[in-house]
PDB file of C-alpha atoms in Angstrom:
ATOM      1  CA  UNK A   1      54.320-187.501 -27.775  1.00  0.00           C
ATOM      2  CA  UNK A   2      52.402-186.401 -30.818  1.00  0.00           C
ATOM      3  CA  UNK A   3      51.460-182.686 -30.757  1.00  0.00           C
ATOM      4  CA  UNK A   4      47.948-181.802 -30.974  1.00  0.00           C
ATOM      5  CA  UNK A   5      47.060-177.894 -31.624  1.00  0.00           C
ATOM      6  CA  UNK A   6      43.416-178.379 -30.880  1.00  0.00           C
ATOM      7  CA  UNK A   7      42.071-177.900 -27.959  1.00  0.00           C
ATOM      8  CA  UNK A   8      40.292-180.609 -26.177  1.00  0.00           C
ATOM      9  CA  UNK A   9      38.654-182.074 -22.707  1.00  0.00           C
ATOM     10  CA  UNK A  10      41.107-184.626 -21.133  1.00  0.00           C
ATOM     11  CA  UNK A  11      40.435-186.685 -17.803  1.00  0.00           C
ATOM     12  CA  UNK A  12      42.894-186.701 -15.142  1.00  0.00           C
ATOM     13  CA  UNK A  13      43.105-188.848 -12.006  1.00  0.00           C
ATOM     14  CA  UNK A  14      43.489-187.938  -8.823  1.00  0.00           C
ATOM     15  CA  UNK A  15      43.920-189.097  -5.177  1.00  0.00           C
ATOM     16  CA  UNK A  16      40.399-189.815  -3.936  1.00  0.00           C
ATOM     17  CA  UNK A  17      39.311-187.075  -1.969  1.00  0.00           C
ATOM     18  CA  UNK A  18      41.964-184.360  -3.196  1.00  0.00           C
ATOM     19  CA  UNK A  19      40.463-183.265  -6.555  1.00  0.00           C
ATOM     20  CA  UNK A  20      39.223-179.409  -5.430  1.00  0.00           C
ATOM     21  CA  UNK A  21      43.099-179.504  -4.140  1.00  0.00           C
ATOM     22  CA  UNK A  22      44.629-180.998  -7.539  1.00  0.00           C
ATOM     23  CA  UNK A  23      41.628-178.025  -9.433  1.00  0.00           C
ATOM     24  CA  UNK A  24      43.445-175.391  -7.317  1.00  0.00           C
ATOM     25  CA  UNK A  25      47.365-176.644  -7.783  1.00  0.00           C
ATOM     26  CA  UNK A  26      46.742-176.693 -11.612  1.00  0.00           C
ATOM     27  CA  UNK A  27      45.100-173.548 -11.535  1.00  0.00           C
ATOM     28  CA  UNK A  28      48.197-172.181  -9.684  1.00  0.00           C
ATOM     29  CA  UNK A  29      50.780-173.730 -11.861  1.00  0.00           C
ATOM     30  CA  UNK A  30      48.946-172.474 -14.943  1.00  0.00           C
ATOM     31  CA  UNK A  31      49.261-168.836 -14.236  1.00  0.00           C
ATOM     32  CA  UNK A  32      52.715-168.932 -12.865  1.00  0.00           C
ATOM     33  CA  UNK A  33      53.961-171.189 -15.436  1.00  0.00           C
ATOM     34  CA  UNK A  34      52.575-168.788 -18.290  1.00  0.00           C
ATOM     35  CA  UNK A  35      50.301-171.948 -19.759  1.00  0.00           C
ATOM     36  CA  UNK A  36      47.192-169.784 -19.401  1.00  0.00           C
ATOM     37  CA  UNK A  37      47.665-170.140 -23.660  1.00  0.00           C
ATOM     38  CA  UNK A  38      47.378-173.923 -23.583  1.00  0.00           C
ATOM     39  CA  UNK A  39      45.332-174.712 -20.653  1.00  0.00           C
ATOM     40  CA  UNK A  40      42.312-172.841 -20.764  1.00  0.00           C
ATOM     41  CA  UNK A  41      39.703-174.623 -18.197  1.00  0.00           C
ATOM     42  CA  UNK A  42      39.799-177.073 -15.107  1.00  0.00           C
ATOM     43  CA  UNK A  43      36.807-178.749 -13.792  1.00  0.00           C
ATOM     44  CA  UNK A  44      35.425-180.869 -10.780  1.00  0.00           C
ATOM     45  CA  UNK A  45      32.275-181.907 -12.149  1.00  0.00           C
ATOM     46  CA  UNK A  46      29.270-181.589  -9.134  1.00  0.00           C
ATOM     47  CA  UNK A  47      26.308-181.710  -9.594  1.00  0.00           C
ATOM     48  CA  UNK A  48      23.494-179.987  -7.012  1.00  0.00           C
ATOM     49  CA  UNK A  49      20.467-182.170  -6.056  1.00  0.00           C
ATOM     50  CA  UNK A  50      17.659-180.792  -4.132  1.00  0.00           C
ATOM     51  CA  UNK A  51      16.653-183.705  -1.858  1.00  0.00           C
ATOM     52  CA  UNK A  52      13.060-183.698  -0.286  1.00  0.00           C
ATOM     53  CA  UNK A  53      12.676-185.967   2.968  1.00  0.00           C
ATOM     54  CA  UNK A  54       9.849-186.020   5.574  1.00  0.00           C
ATOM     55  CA  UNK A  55       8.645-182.321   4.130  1.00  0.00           C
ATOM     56  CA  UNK A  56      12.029-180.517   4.468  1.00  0.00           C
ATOM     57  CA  UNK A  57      14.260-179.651   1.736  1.00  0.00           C
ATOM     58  CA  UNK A  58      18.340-179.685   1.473  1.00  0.00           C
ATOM     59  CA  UNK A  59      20.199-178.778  -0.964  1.00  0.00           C
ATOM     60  CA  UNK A  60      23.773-181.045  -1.730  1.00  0.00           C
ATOM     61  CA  UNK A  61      26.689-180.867  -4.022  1.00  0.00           C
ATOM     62  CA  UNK A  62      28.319-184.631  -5.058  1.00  0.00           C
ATOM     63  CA  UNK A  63      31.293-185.084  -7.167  1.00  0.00           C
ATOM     64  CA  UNK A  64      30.135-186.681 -10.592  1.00  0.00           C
ATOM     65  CA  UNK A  65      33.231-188.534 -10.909  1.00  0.00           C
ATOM     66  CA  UNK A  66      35.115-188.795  -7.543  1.00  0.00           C
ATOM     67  CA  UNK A  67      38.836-189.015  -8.038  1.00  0.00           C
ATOM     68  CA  UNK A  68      38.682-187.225 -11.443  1.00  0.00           C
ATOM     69  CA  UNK A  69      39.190-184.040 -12.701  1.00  0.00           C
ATOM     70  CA  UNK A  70      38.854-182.437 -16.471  1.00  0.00           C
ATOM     71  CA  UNK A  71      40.698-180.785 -18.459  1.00  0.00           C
ATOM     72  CA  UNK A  72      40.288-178.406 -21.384  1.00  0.00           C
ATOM     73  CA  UNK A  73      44.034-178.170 -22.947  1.00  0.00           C
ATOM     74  CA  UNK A  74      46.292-178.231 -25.882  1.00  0.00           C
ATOM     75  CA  UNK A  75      47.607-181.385 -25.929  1.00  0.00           C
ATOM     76  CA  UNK A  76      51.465-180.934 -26.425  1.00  0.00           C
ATOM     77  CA  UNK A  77      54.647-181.944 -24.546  1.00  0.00           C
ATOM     78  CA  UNK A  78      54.973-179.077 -22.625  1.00  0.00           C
ATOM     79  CA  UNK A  79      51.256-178.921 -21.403  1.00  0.00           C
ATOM     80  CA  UNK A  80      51.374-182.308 -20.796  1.00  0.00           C
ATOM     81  CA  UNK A  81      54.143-182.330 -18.118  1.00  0.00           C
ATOM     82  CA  UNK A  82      52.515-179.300 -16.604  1.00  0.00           C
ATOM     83  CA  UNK A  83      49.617-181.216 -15.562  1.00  0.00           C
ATOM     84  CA  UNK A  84      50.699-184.687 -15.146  1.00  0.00           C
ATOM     85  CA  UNK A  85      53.705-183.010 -12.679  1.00  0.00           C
ATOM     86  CA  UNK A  86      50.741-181.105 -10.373  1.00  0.00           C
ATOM     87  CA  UNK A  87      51.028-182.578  -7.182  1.00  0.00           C
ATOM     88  CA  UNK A  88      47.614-184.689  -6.469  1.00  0.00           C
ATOM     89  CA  UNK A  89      47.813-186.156  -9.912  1.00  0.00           C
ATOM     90  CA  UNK A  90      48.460-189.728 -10.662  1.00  0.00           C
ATOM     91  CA  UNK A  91      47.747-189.537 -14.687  1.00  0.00           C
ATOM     92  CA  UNK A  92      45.494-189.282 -17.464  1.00  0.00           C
ATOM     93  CA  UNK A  93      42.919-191.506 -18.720  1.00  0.00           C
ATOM     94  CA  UNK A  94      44.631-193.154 -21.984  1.00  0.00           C
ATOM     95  CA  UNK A  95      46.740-195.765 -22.842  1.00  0.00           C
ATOM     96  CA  UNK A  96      50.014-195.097 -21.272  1.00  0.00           C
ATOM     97  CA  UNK A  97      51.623-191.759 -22.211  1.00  0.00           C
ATOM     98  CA  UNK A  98      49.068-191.292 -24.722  1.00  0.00           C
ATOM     99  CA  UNK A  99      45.536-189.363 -23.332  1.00  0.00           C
ATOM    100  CA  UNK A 100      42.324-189.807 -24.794  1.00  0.00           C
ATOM    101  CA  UNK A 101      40.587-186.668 -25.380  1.00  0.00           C
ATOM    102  CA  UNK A 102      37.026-187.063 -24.790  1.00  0.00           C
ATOM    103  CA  UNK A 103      34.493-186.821 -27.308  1.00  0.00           C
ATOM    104  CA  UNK A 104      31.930-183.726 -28.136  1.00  0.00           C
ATOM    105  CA  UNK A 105      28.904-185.898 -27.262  1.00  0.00           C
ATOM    106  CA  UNK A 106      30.759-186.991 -23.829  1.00  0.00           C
ATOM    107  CA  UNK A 107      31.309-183.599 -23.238  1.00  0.00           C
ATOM    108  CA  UNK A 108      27.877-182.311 -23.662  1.00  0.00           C
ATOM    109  CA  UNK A 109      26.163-185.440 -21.566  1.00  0.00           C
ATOM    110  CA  UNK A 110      28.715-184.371 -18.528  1.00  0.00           C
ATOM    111  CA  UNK A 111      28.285-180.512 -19.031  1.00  0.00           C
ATOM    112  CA  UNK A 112      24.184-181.154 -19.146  1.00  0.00           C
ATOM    113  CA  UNK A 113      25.285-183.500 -16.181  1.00  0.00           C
ATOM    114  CA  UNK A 114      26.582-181.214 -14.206  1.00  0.00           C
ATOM    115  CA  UNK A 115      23.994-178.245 -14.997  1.00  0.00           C
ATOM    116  CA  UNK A 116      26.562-176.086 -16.821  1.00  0.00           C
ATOM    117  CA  UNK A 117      23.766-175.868 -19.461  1.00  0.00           C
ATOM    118  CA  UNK A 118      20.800-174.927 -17.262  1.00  0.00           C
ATOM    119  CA  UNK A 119      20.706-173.620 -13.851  1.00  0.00           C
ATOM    120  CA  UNK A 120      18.017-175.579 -12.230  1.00  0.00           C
ATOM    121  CA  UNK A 121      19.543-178.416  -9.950  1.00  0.00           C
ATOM    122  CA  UNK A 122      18.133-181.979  -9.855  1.00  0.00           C
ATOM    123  CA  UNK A 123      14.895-183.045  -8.002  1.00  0.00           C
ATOM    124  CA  UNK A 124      14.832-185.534  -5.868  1.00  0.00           C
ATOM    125  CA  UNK A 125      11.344-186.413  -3.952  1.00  0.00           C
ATOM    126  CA  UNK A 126      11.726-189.054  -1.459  1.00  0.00           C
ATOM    127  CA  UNK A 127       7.756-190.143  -2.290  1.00  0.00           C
ATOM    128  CA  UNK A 128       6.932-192.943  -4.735  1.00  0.00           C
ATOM    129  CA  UNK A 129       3.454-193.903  -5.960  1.00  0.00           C
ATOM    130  CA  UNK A 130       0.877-195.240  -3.102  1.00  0.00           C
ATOM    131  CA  UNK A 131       2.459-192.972  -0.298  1.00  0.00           C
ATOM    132  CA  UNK A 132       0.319-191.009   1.341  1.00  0.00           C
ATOM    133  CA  UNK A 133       0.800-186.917   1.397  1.00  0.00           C
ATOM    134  CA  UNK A 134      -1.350-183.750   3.052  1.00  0.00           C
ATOM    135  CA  UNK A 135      -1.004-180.263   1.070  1.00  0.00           C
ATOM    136  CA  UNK A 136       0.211-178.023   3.461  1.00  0.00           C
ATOM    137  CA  UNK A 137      -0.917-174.594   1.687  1.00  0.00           C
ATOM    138  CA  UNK A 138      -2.656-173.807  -1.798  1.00  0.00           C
ATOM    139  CA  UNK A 139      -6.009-174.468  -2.455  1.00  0.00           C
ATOM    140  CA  UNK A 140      -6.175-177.675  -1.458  1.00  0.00           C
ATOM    141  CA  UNK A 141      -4.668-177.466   1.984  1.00  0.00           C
ATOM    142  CA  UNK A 142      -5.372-179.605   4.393  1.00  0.00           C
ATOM    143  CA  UNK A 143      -6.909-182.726   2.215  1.00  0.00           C
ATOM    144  CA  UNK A 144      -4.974-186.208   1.572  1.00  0.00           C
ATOM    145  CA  UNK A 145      -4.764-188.868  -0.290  1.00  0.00           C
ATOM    146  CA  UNK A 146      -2.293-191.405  -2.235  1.00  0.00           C
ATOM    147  CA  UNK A 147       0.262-190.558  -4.668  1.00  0.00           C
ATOM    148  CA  UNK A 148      -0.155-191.711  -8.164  1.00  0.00           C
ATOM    149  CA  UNK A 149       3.116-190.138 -10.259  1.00  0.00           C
ATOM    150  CA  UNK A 150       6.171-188.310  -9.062  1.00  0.00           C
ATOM    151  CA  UNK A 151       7.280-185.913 -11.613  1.00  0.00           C
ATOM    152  CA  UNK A 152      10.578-184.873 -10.235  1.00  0.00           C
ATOM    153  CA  UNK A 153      12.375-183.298 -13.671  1.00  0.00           C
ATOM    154  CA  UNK A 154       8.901-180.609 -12.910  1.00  0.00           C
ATOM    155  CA  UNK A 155       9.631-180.721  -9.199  1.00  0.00           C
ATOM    156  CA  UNK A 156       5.718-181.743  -9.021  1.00  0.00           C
ATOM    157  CA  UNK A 157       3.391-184.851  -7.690  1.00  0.00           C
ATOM    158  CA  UNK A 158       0.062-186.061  -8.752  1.00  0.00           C
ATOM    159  CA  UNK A 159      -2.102-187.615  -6.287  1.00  0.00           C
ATOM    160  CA  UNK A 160      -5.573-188.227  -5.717  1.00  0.00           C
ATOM    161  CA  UNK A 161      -7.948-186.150  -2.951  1.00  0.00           C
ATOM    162  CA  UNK A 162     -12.065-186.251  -3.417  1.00  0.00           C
ATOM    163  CA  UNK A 163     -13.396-183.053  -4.328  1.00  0.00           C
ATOM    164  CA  UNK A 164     -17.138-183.228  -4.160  1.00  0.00           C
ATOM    165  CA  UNK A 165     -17.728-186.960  -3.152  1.00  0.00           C
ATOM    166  CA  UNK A 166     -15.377-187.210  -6.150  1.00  0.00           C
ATOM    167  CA  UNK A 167     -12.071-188.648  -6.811  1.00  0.00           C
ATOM    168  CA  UNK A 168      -9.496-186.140  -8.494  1.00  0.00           C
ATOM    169  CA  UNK A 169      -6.453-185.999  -9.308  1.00  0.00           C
ATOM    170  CA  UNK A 170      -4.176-182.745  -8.440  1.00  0.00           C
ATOM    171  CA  UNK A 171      -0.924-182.097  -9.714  1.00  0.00           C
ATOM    172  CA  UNK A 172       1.140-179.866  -6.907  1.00  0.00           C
ATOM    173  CA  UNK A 173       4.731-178.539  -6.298  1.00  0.00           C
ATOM    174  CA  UNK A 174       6.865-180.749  -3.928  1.00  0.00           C
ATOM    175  CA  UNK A 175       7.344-178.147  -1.543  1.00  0.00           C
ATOM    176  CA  UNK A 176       3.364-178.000  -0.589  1.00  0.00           C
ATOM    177  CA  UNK A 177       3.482-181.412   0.340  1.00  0.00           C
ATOM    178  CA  UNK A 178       3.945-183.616   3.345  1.00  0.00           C
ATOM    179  CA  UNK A 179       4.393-187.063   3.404  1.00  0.00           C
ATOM    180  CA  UNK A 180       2.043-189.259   5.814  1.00  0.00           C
TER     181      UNK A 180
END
């Protein structure tokens, strides 16, 4: 194997369902195999979605890439057979012996993925345009009307209500809102 001294993201695969136990071997074998110098980071990329069904929110954690775990090593021999002999693993992505580190751009979509770059989970608003909601508090409380745009990246919905005999369109937080 050719020895690489920089240090680099690598995929690993794992048996479905066992990658927090294949994060946790690694982690194990890397202190008590004095790799701590080569082997710097392992990740189970999960992502947290805030989901918002008939007016009550949950929060859930999914794996981003079930059966895969990453990797932030120097790639050399001895690293190598560190963590392609943790039990759990069944290789790395590459051709054959040879892994394929991923790229800075990968790396950045799946960090921004996963929210390492900003704290605020994903939105998701189970109300699409034409649904009907009811404000439940604010100053608008108690009126109705249809739903015109779902801006879930702001966690907000526009929908119409008649204000003075008028139609209007309000802009409100998810969370105020019921769905009809």
């Amino acid at each position: 194997m050719k020895e690489n001294r920089e240090r680099r993201w690598y995929i690993i695969q794992t048996y479905s369902g066992y990658e927090n136990k294949v994060k946790a071997n690694l982690e194990q074998r890397i202190a008590t195999m004095g790799m701590e110098d080569k082997i710097y980071n392992v990740l189970v990329p999960v992502e947290e979605r805030v989901y918002v069904k008939e007016g009550k929110t949950k929060r859930m954690r999914r794996k981003v890439f079930p059966s895969y775990v990453l990797v932030e090593m120097v790639l050399e021999d001895q690293s190598w057979f560190v963590v392609r002999h943790t039990p759990g693993v069944t290789g790395f992505v590459g051709a054959g012996n040879h892994p394929i580190p991923l790229s800075e751009r990968e790396v950045q979509d799946i960090m921004a993925k996963i929210g390492k770059d900003t704290a605020k989970p994903k939105i998701e608003i189970d109300l699409k345009p034409g649904d009907t909601v009811r404000v439940k508090e604010g100053p608008f409380e108690g009126q109705a009307g249809p739903v015109v745009e779902v801006l879930t990246d702001k966690g907000k919905v526009k929908f119409s209500v008649t204000v003075f005999g008028r139609e209007t369109l309000v802009e409100a937080d998810y969370t105020e809102l019921e769905k009809l």
